[in-house]
PDB file of C-alpha atoms and ligand atoms in Angstrom:
ATOM      1  CA  MET A  85     110.734  90.123 114.262  1.00 77.00           C
ATOM      2  CA  SER A  86     108.654  92.280 112.586  1.00 90.00           C
ATOM      3  CA  ARG A  87     105.140  93.795 113.366  1.00 93.00           C
ATOM      4  CA  ARG A  88     102.217  92.803 110.774  1.00 94.00           C
ATOM      5  CA  LEU A  89     100.510  95.360 109.688  1.00 96.00           C
ATOM      6  CA  LEU A  90      97.312  95.507 110.108  1.00 97.00           C
ATOM      7  CA  ILE A  91      94.314  96.883 107.947  1.00 98.00           C
ATOM      8  CA  ALA A  92      90.358  97.023 109.711  1.00 98.00           C
ATOM      9  CA  ALA A  93      87.534  98.254 108.088  1.00 98.00           C
ATOM     10  CA  ASN A  94      85.066  99.809 110.650  1.00 98.00           C
ATOM     11  CA  TRP A  95      81.751  99.674 108.683  1.00 98.00           C
ATOM     12  CA  LYS A  96      79.583 101.550 111.978  1.00 97.00           C
ATOM     13  CA  MET A  97      75.781 101.139 111.069  1.00 97.00           C
ATOM     14  CA  ASN A  98      76.509 100.573 107.369  1.00 98.00           C
ATOM     15  CA  PRO A  99      75.384  97.564 105.667  1.00 97.00           C
ATOM     16  CA  PRO A 100      78.734  96.213 104.353  1.00 97.00           C
ATOM     17  CA  PRO A 101      79.606  97.202 101.218  1.00 97.00           C
ATOM     18  CA  GLN A 102      78.691  95.364  97.423  1.00 96.00           C
ATOM     19  CA  GLY A 103      80.663  92.510  97.115  1.00 95.00           C
ATOM     20  CA  ALA A 104      82.574  92.154  99.792  1.00 97.00           C
ATOM     21  CA  LEU A 105      81.421  89.578 101.077  1.00 95.00           C
ATOM     22  CA  GLN A 106      82.238  88.015  97.667  1.00 92.00           C
ATOM     23  CA  SER A 107      85.512  85.842  97.374  1.00 87.00           C
ATOM     24  CA  GLY A 108      87.996  88.198  96.018  1.00 89.00           C
ATOM     25  CA  SER A 109      87.073  90.988  97.703  1.00 95.00           C
ATOM     26  CA  PRO A 110      89.377  93.307  99.302  1.00 96.00           C
ATOM     27  CA  TYR A 111      87.887  92.823 102.656  1.00 97.00           C
ATOM     28  CA  PHE A 112      89.120  89.083 102.248  1.00 94.00           C
ATOM     29  CA  SER A 113      93.455  88.356 104.522  1.00 85.00           C
ATOM     30  CA  SER A 114      95.151  87.768 101.759  1.00 84.00           C
ATOM     31  CA  GLY A 115      98.591  87.533 103.532  1.00 84.00           C
ATOM     32  CA  ASP A 116      99.768  90.999 104.864  1.00 90.00           C
ATOM     33  CA  PRO A 117      98.514  93.145 105.020  1.00 95.00           C
ATOM     34  CA  GLU A 118      96.600  90.952 108.072  1.00 96.00           C
ATOM     35  CA  VAL A 119      92.451  92.547 106.709  1.00 97.00           C
ATOM     36  CA  VAL A 120      89.649  92.928 109.364  1.00 98.00           C
ATOM     37  CA  VAL A 121      86.236  93.984 109.031  1.00 98.00           C
ATOM     38  CA  PHE A 122      83.711  95.365 112.000  1.00 98.00           C
ATOM     39  CA  PRO A 123      80.413  95.282 110.546  1.00 98.00           C
ATOM     40  CA  THR A 124      77.170  95.614 112.772  1.00 98.00           C
ATOM     41  CA  PHE A 125      76.024  92.891 114.899  1.00 98.00           C
ATOM     42  CA  ILE A 126      72.923  91.951 112.348  1.00 97.00           C
ATOM     43  CA  ASP A 127      75.577  91.286 109.934  1.00 98.00           C
ATOM     44  CA  LEU A 128      78.443  89.275 111.821  1.00 98.00           C
ATOM     45  CA  GLN A 129      76.340  86.442 111.366  1.00 97.00           C
ATOM     46  CA  ASN A 130      76.808  86.537 107.099  1.00 96.00           C
ATOM     47  CA  CYS A 131      81.000  87.848 107.327  1.00 97.00           C
ATOM     48  CA  ILE A 132      81.830  85.187 109.732  1.00 96.00           C
ATOM     49  CA  ARG A 133      79.730  81.830 107.776  1.00 93.00           C
ATOM     50  CA  SER A 134      81.220  83.616 104.342  1.00 90.00           C
ATOM     51  CA  GLY A 135      84.141  81.814 105.719  1.00 84.00           C
ATOM     52  CA  GLN A 136      87.004  84.236 104.162  1.00 87.00           C
ATOM     53  CA  LEU A 137      86.389  87.532 106.423  1.00 96.00           C
ATOM     54  CA  ILE A 138      88.103  87.329 108.970  1.00 97.00           C
ATOM     55  CA  VAL A 139      85.774  89.736 111.342  1.00 98.00           C
ATOM     56  CA  GLY A 140      84.878  91.719 114.381  1.00 98.00           C
ATOM     57  CA  ALA A 141      82.304  92.937 116.504  1.00 98.00           C
ATOM     58  CA  GLN A 142      82.003  97.324 116.896  1.00 98.00           C
ATOM     59  CA  CYS A 143      81.985  96.663 120.507  1.00 98.00           C
ATOM     60  CA  GLY A 144      80.986  93.960 123.726  1.00 98.00           C
ATOM     61  CA  ARG A 145      80.065  94.251 127.403  1.00 98.00           C
ATOM     62  CA  PRO A 146      82.467  92.751 129.928  1.00 98.00           C
ATOM     63  CA  GLU A 147      79.686  90.558 131.927  1.00 97.00           C
ATOM     64  CA  GLN A 148      79.522  87.311 131.075  1.00 94.00           C
ATOM     65  CA  ASN A 149      75.218  87.495 130.947  1.00 93.00           C
ATOM     66  CA  GLY A 150      72.983  89.444 133.299  1.00 95.00           C
ATOM     67  CA  ALA A 151      69.805  92.385 132.913  1.00 97.00           C
ATOM     68  CA  PHE A 152      71.960  94.812 129.835  1.00 96.00           C
ATOM     69  CA  THR A 153      68.958  95.092 127.902  1.00 97.00           C
ATOM     70  CA  GLY A 154      70.555  95.395 124.414  1.00 95.00           C
ATOM     71  CA  ASP A 155      74.002  94.350 124.543  1.00 96.00           C
ATOM     72  CA  VAL A 156      76.101  91.360 123.628  1.00 97.00           C
ATOM     73  CA  SER A 157      78.522  89.930 125.672  1.00 98.00           C
ATOM     74  CA  ILE A 158      82.715  89.569 124.961  1.00 98.00           C
ATOM     75  CA  LYS A 159      82.353  85.783 125.739  1.00 98.00           C
ATOM     76  CA  LEU A 160      79.405  85.446 123.347  1.00 97.00           C
ATOM     77  CA  LEU A 161      81.215  86.921 119.893  1.00 98.00           C
ATOM     78  CA  LYS A 162      83.688  85.112 120.703  1.00 98.00           C
ATOM     79  CA  GLU A 163      81.723  81.586 120.653  1.00 97.00           C
ATOM     80  CA  PHE A 164      79.863  83.402 117.311  1.00 96.00           C
ATOM     81  CA  GLY A 165      83.478  83.234 115.924  1.00 97.00           C
ATOM     82  CA  CYS A 166      84.322  86.786 116.424  1.00 98.00           C
ATOM     83  CA  SER A 167      88.236  87.090 116.587  1.00 98.00           C
ATOM     84  CA  TYR A 168      88.545  90.914 117.057  1.00 98.00           C
ATOM     85  CA  VAL A 169      86.518  93.396 119.484  1.00 98.00           C
ATOM     86  CA  LEU A 170      86.909  97.126 119.308  1.00 98.00           C
ATOM     87  CA  CYS A 171      86.901  98.238 122.848  1.00 98.00           C
ATOM     88  CA  GLY A 172      86.371 102.329 123.355  1.00 98.00           C
ATOM     89  CA  HIS A 173      85.884 104.017 120.245  1.00 98.00           C
ATOM     90  CA  SER A 174      85.627 107.947 120.689  1.00 97.00           C
ATOM     91  CA  GLU A 175      81.483 106.842 119.516  1.00 96.00           C
ATOM     92  CA  ARG A 176      81.179 104.794 122.081  1.00 97.00           C
ATOM     93  CA  ARG A 177      82.607 106.511 124.555  1.00 97.00           C
ATOM     94  CA  GLU A 178      80.713 109.884 123.399  1.00 95.00           C
ATOM     95  CA  ASN A 179      77.160 108.191 122.549  1.00 96.00           C
ATOM     96  CA  HIS A 180      77.332 105.556 125.680  1.00 96.00           C
ATOM     97  CA  GLY A 181      79.607 107.131 128.271  1.00 96.00           C
ATOM     98  CA  GLU A 182      82.081 104.789 128.208  1.00 97.00           C
ATOM     99  CA  THR A 183      84.419 105.580 130.598  1.00 98.00           C
ATOM    100  CA  ASP A 184      88.745 104.489 130.687  1.00 98.00           C
ATOM    101  CA  GLU A 185      87.299 101.969 133.117  1.00 97.00           C
ATOM    102  CA  TYR A 186      84.972 100.656 131.594  1.00 98.00           C
ATOM    103  CA  VAL A 187      87.348  99.882 128.366  1.00 98.00           C
ATOM    104  CA  ALA A 188      89.421  98.574 130.772  1.00 98.00           C
ATOM    105  CA  GLU A 189      86.870  96.120 132.107  1.00 98.00           C
ATOM    106  CA  GLN A 190      86.185  95.029 128.223  1.00 98.00           C
ATOM    107  CA  VAL A 191      89.648  94.491 127.071  1.00 98.00           C
ATOM    108  CA  ALA A 192      89.889  91.949 130.666  1.00 98.00           C
ATOM    109  CA  ALA A 193      86.968  90.625 129.424  1.00 98.00           C
ATOM    110  CA  ALA A 194      88.221  90.024 125.882  1.00 98.00           C
ATOM    111  CA  LEU A 195      91.754  88.588 126.992  1.00 98.00           C
ATOM    112  CA  GLU A 196      89.810  86.392 129.323  1.00 98.00           C
ATOM    113  CA  VAL A 197      88.156  84.902 126.493  1.00 98.00           C
ATOM    114  CA  GLY A 198      90.583  84.714 123.838  1.00 98.00           C
ATOM    115  CA  LEU A 199      89.189  87.456 121.519  1.00 98.00           C
ATOM    116  CA  HIS A 200      91.780  89.547 120.268  1.00 98.00           C
ATOM    117  CA  PRO A 201      91.577  93.854 122.025  1.00 98.00           C
ATOM    118  CA  ILE A 202      91.567  96.812 119.640  1.00 98.00           C
ATOM    119  CA  VAL A 203      91.238  99.845 121.792  1.00 98.00           C
ATOM    120  CA  CYS A 204      91.035 102.966 120.429  1.00 98.00           C
ATOM    121  CA  ILE A 205      92.303 105.857 122.659  1.00 98.00           C
ATOM    122  CA  GLY A 206      93.481 109.702 121.299  1.00 98.00           C
ATOM    123  CA  GLU A 207      92.798 112.968 122.020  1.00 97.00           C
ATOM    124  CA  THR A 208      89.563 115.775 121.513  1.00 95.00           C
ATOM    125  CA  TRP A 209      90.584 118.962 119.340  1.00 94.00           C
ATOM    126  CA  ASP A 210      89.489 120.692 123.109  1.00 95.00           C
ATOM    127  CA  ASP A 211      92.518 118.684 125.173  1.00 96.00           C
ATOM    128  CA  ARG A 212      95.042 119.951 122.170  1.00 94.00           C
ATOM    129  CA  LYS A 213      94.088 123.185 122.466  1.00 94.00           C
ATOM    130  CA  LYS A 214      95.340 122.884 126.016  1.00 97.00           C
ATOM    131  CA  LYS A 215      97.970 120.310 124.882  1.00 97.00           C
ATOM    132  CA  LYS A 216      96.747 117.775 127.137  1.00 97.00           C
ATOM    133  CA  GLU A 217      96.576 115.664 124.204  1.00 97.00           C
ATOM    134  CA  LYS A 218      99.711 113.037 125.658  1.00 98.00           C
ATOM    135  CA  SER A 219      98.618 113.726 129.162  1.00 98.00           C
ATOM    136  CA  LYS A 220      94.635 112.146 127.932  1.00 98.00           C
ATOM    137  CA  VAL A 221      96.230 109.409 125.870  1.00 98.00           C
ATOM    138  CA  LYS A 222      98.630 108.126 129.285  1.00 98.00           C
ATOM    139  CA  TYR A 223      95.914 107.965 131.298  1.00 98.00           C
ATOM    140  CA  GLN A 224      93.435 106.456 128.499  1.00 98.00           C
ATOM    141  CA  LEU A 225      96.301 104.157 128.816  1.00 98.00           C
ATOM    142  CA  SER A 226      97.712 103.408 132.676  1.00 98.00           C
ATOM    143  CA  VAL A 227      94.720 101.847 132.791  1.00 98.00           C
ATOM    144  CA  LEU A 228      94.795  98.967 130.397  1.00 98.00           C
ATOM    145  CA  PRO A 229      96.672  95.371 130.906  1.00 97.00           C
ATOM    146  CA  LEU A 230      99.306  96.565 128.653  1.00 98.00           C
ATOM    147  CA  GLU A 231     101.358  93.502 129.060  1.00 97.00           C
ATOM    148  CA  SER A 232      99.255  91.587 127.454  1.00 98.00           C
ATOM    149  CA  ASP A 233      98.587  90.971 123.210  1.00 97.00           C
ATOM    150  CA  VAL A 234      97.150  94.240 122.454  1.00 98.00           C
ATOM    151  CA  THR A 235      96.395  96.628 119.768  1.00 98.00           C
ATOM    152  CA  ILE A 236      95.925 100.437 119.989  1.00 98.00           C
ATOM    153  CA  ALA A 237      94.139 102.030 117.541  1.00 98.00           C
ATOM    154  CA  TYR A 238      95.477 105.293 118.316  1.00 98.00           C
ATOM    155  CA  GLU A 239      91.903 107.946 116.831  1.00 97.00           C
ATOM    156  CA  PRO A 240      92.651 111.727 116.948  1.00 96.00           C
ATOM    157  CA  VAL A 241      89.065 112.549 117.880  1.00 95.00           C
ATOM    158  CA  TRP A 242      89.199 115.554 115.955  1.00 93.00           C
ATOM    159  CA  ALA A 243      90.180 113.087 112.455  1.00 93.00           C
ATOM    160  CA  ILE A 244      87.685 110.664 112.483  1.00 93.00           C
ATOM    161  CA  SER A 245      84.846 110.936 109.979  1.00 88.00           C
ATOM    162  CA  GLY A 246      87.210 113.722 107.761  1.00 81.00           C
ATOM    163  CA  GLY A 247      87.545 115.846 110.432  1.00 76.00           C
ATOM    164  CA  ASP A 248      85.973 119.202 110.711  1.00 77.00           C
ATOM    165  CA  PRO A 249      87.380 122.021 107.675  1.00 75.00           C
ATOM    166  CA  ASP A 250      87.707 124.699 110.775  1.00 77.00           C
ATOM    167  CA  LYS A 251      90.606 122.493 112.047  1.00 79.00           C
ATOM    168  CA  PRO A 252      93.717 121.315 110.824  1.00 76.00           C
ATOM    169  CA  ALA A 253      93.960 117.589 109.543  1.00 77.00           C
ATOM    170  CA  ALA A 254      96.403 115.385 111.292  1.00 84.00           C
ATOM    171  CA  THR A 255      99.230 115.054 109.403  1.00 93.00           C
ATOM    172  CA  ALA A 256     101.788 111.813 109.280  1.00 96.00           C
ATOM    173  CA  GLU A 257     103.967 113.739 111.731  1.00 96.00           C
ATOM    174  CA  ASP A 258     101.614 114.400 114.112  1.00 94.00           C
ATOM    175  CA  ALA A 259     100.648 110.672 113.737  1.00 97.00           C
ATOM    176  CA  GLN A 260     103.589 109.433 114.425  1.00 98.00           C
ATOM    177  CA  GLN A 261     104.532 111.704 117.435  1.00 97.00           C
ATOM    178  CA  MET A 262     102.525 110.276 119.002  1.00 98.00           C
ATOM    179  CA  HIS A 263     102.630 106.593 118.197  1.00 98.00           C
ATOM    180  CA  SER A 264     106.290 106.774 119.560  1.00 98.00           C
ATOM    181  CA  PHE A 265     105.240 108.564 121.965  1.00 98.00           C
ATOM    182  CA  ILE A 266     102.443 105.952 123.001  1.00 98.00           C
ATOM    183  CA  ARG A 267     104.962 103.168 121.810  1.00 98.00           C
ATOM    184  CA  SER A 268     107.702 104.820 124.464  1.00 98.00           C
ATOM    185  CA  LEU A 269     104.487 104.467 127.543  1.00 98.00           C
ATOM    186  CA  LEU A 270     103.934 100.268 127.364  1.00 98.00           C
ATOM    187  CA  PRO A 271     106.153  97.399 128.827  1.00 98.00           C
ATOM    188  CA  LYS A 272     109.532  97.074 127.582  1.00 97.00           C
ATOM    189  CA  ASP A 273     108.919  93.901 126.143  1.00 96.00           C
ATOM    190  CA  ARG A 274     106.191  94.427 124.261  1.00 97.00           C
ATOM    191  CA  GLN A 275     107.306  97.850 122.521  1.00 97.00           C
ATOM    192  CA  GLY A 276     108.190  95.655 119.842  1.00 95.00           C
ATOM    193  CA  PRO A 277     105.641  93.193 119.518  1.00 96.00           C
ATOM    194  CA  THR A 278     102.393  96.313 119.364  1.00 97.00           C
ATOM    195  CA  ARG A 279     100.606  96.915 117.105  1.00 98.00           C
ATOM    196  CA  ILE A 280      99.422 100.499 116.964  1.00 98.00           C
ATOM    197  CA  LEU A 281      97.118 101.648 114.246  1.00 98.00           C
ATOM    198  CA  TYR A 282      95.981 104.800 113.198  1.00 97.00           C
ATOM    199  CA  GLY A 283      92.353 106.312 112.712  1.00 96.00           C
ATOM    200  CA  GLY A 284      91.539 109.266 111.422  1.00 95.00           C
ATOM    201  CA  SER A 285      90.449 109.392 107.673  1.00 93.00           C
ATOM    202  CA  MET A 286      92.680 107.332 106.150  1.00 95.00           C
ATOM    203  CA  LYS A 287      92.015 107.861 102.526  1.00 95.00           C
ATOM    204  CA  PRO A 288      94.039 106.440  99.445  1.00 96.00           C
ATOM    205  CA  GLU A 289      95.600 109.910  99.346  1.00 95.00           C
ATOM    206  CA  ASN A 290      97.597 109.870 102.309  1.00 95.00           C
ATOM    207  CA  ALA A 291      97.766 105.790 103.256  1.00 96.00           C
ATOM    208  CA  ARG A 292     101.237 105.895 102.124  1.00 97.00           C
ATOM    209  CA  GLU A 293     102.526 108.667 104.115  1.00 97.00           C
ATOM    210  CA  LEU A 294     100.374 107.619 107.395  1.00 97.00           C
ATOM    211  CA  LEU A 295     101.846 104.012 106.878  1.00 97.00           C
ATOM    212  CA  SER A 296     104.768 103.995 105.535  1.00 97.00           C
ATOM    213  CA  GLN A 297     106.195 105.895 109.577  1.00 97.00           C
ATOM    214  CA  GLU A 298     108.230 103.895 111.369  1.00 96.00           C
ATOM    215  CA  ASP A 299     105.514 103.797 114.639  1.00 97.00           C
ATOM    216  CA  ILE A 300     102.206 103.037 112.451  1.00 97.00           C
ATOM    217  CA  ASP A 301     101.431  99.882 112.409  1.00 97.00           C
ATOM    218  CA  GLY A 302      97.920  99.540 110.098  1.00 98.00           C
ATOM    219  CA  GLY A 303      95.176 101.437 109.593  1.00 97.00           C
ATOM    220  CA  LEU A 304      91.328 101.374 111.325  1.00 98.00           C
ATOM    221  CA  ILE A 305      89.105 103.053 108.156  1.00 97.00           C
ATOM    222  CA  GLY A 306      85.954 104.247 109.071  1.00 96.00           C
ATOM    223  CA  GLY A 307      84.676 106.041 106.010  1.00 95.00           C
ATOM    224  CA  ALA A 308      87.064 104.946 102.870  1.00 96.00           C
ATOM    225  CA  SER A 309      86.529 101.011 103.742  1.00 97.00           C
ATOM    226  CA  LEU A 310      83.052 102.005 102.586  1.00 97.00           C
ATOM    227  CA  ASP A 311      84.209 101.710  98.881  1.00 97.00           C
ATOM    228  CA  PRO A 312      85.519  98.788  98.329  1.00 97.00           C
ATOM    229  CA  LYS A 313      87.751 100.801  95.595  1.00 97.00           C
ATOM    230  CA  LYS A 314      89.187 102.926  98.099  1.00 97.00           C
ATOM    231  CA  PHE A 315      89.228 100.333 100.277  1.00 97.00           C
ATOM    232  CA  GLY A 316      91.105  97.872  98.490  1.00 97.00           C
ATOM    233  CA  GLU A 317      93.716 100.710  97.145  1.00 97.00           C
ATOM    234  CA  ILE A 318      94.660 101.000 100.313  1.00 97.00           C
ATOM    235  CA  VAL A 319      95.122  97.457 101.994  1.00 97.00           C
ATOM    236  CA  LYS A 320      97.049  97.312  98.472  1.00 96.00           C
ATOM    237  CA  ILE A 321      99.687 100.176  99.468  1.00 97.00           C
ATOM    238  CA  ALA A 322     100.087  98.077 103.050  1.00 96.00           C
ATOM    239  CA  GLU A 323     100.715  95.290 101.094  1.00 95.00           C
ATOM    240  CA  GLU A 324     103.822  96.869  98.892  1.00 94.00           C
ATOM    241  CA  LEU A 325     105.315  98.274 102.119  1.00 93.00           C
ATOM    242  CA  GLY A 326     105.151  94.626 103.795  1.00 87.00           C
ATOM    243  CA  LEU A 327     106.289  93.840 107.120  1.00 80.00           C
ATOM    244  CA  LYS A 328     107.326  97.043 109.948  1.00 80.00           C
ATOM    245  CA  GLN A 329     110.252  96.268 111.149  1.00 73.00           C
ATOM    246  CA  GLN A 330     110.958  95.775 115.394  1.00 70.00           C
ATOM    247  CA  LEU A 331     113.542  98.306 116.472  1.00 64.00           C
TER     248      LEU A 331
HETATM  249  C1  LIG B 201      86.469 105.173 113.010  1.00 61.83           C
HETATM  250  O1  LIG B 201      85.593 105.334 112.601  1.00 61.83           O
HETATM  251  O2  LIG B 201      87.284 104.209 113.609  1.00 61.83           O
HETATM  252  C2  LIG B 201      87.511 106.234 111.684  1.00 61.83           C
HETATM  253  C3  LIG B 201      88.899 106.260 112.178  1.00 61.83           C
HETATM  254  O3  LIG B 201      86.903 106.791 110.675  1.00 61.83           O
HETATM  255  P1  LIG B 201      86.947 107.734 109.410  1.00 61.83           P
HETATM  256  O4  LIG B 201      88.423 106.747 108.284  1.00 61.83           O
HETATM  257  O5  LIG B 201      85.877 108.345 108.647  1.00 61.83           O
HETATM  258  O6  LIG B 201      87.636 109.060 110.253  1.00 61.83           O
END
């Protein structure tokens, strides 16, 4: 058995990169790795209509309807044609007050309607300084329905968006250590099949080293996903590495 690498482009609050919707663009999934794009709500329709992109939403509301001005329900996202939804990205946690428990509600709602959740977890720099990175991700995982088919994205918050020049960059060894720890916390029968992506300034220069690690099954990519050339290079590296064997 093996895990298919997944390369996800989180375009955040940016329009689709030039040419992304044209056939042959690096954002189309053509075998392995699986490539998924996460546009703004406004661009979802065009991306889905392209017929060739696998599309996810950057967030969604667990309730099916109600007085939630400005929100979109996870159920509607599924009906609209999304295949994936990001749950608990650190920017949602920080800017919108999303708690671990609320993120777990999103994951449950996604599973209920058949939308595949990618759940983002990861420690802040302050957690790491206090040597609390493991207890932080352990708690974040403890509230999730891990017996189900979910994808985890480990994103050390301090390494996102180029990191902070005052802090050391996350190394492939740092990432592998945390990925292996995260895998050890999954139910035994989910340790093999569950994909654990890495997110935090992945770019062509570090992608091979990161994606070669035993427990890193792909990348959630922000900045570099906005540049088709850089993103294409990362997809090519993942293609060369092929499938990840389940141990
Ligand atoms: C992200 O926002 O999920 C992310 C990993 O961004 P970046 O690649 O820019 O660090």
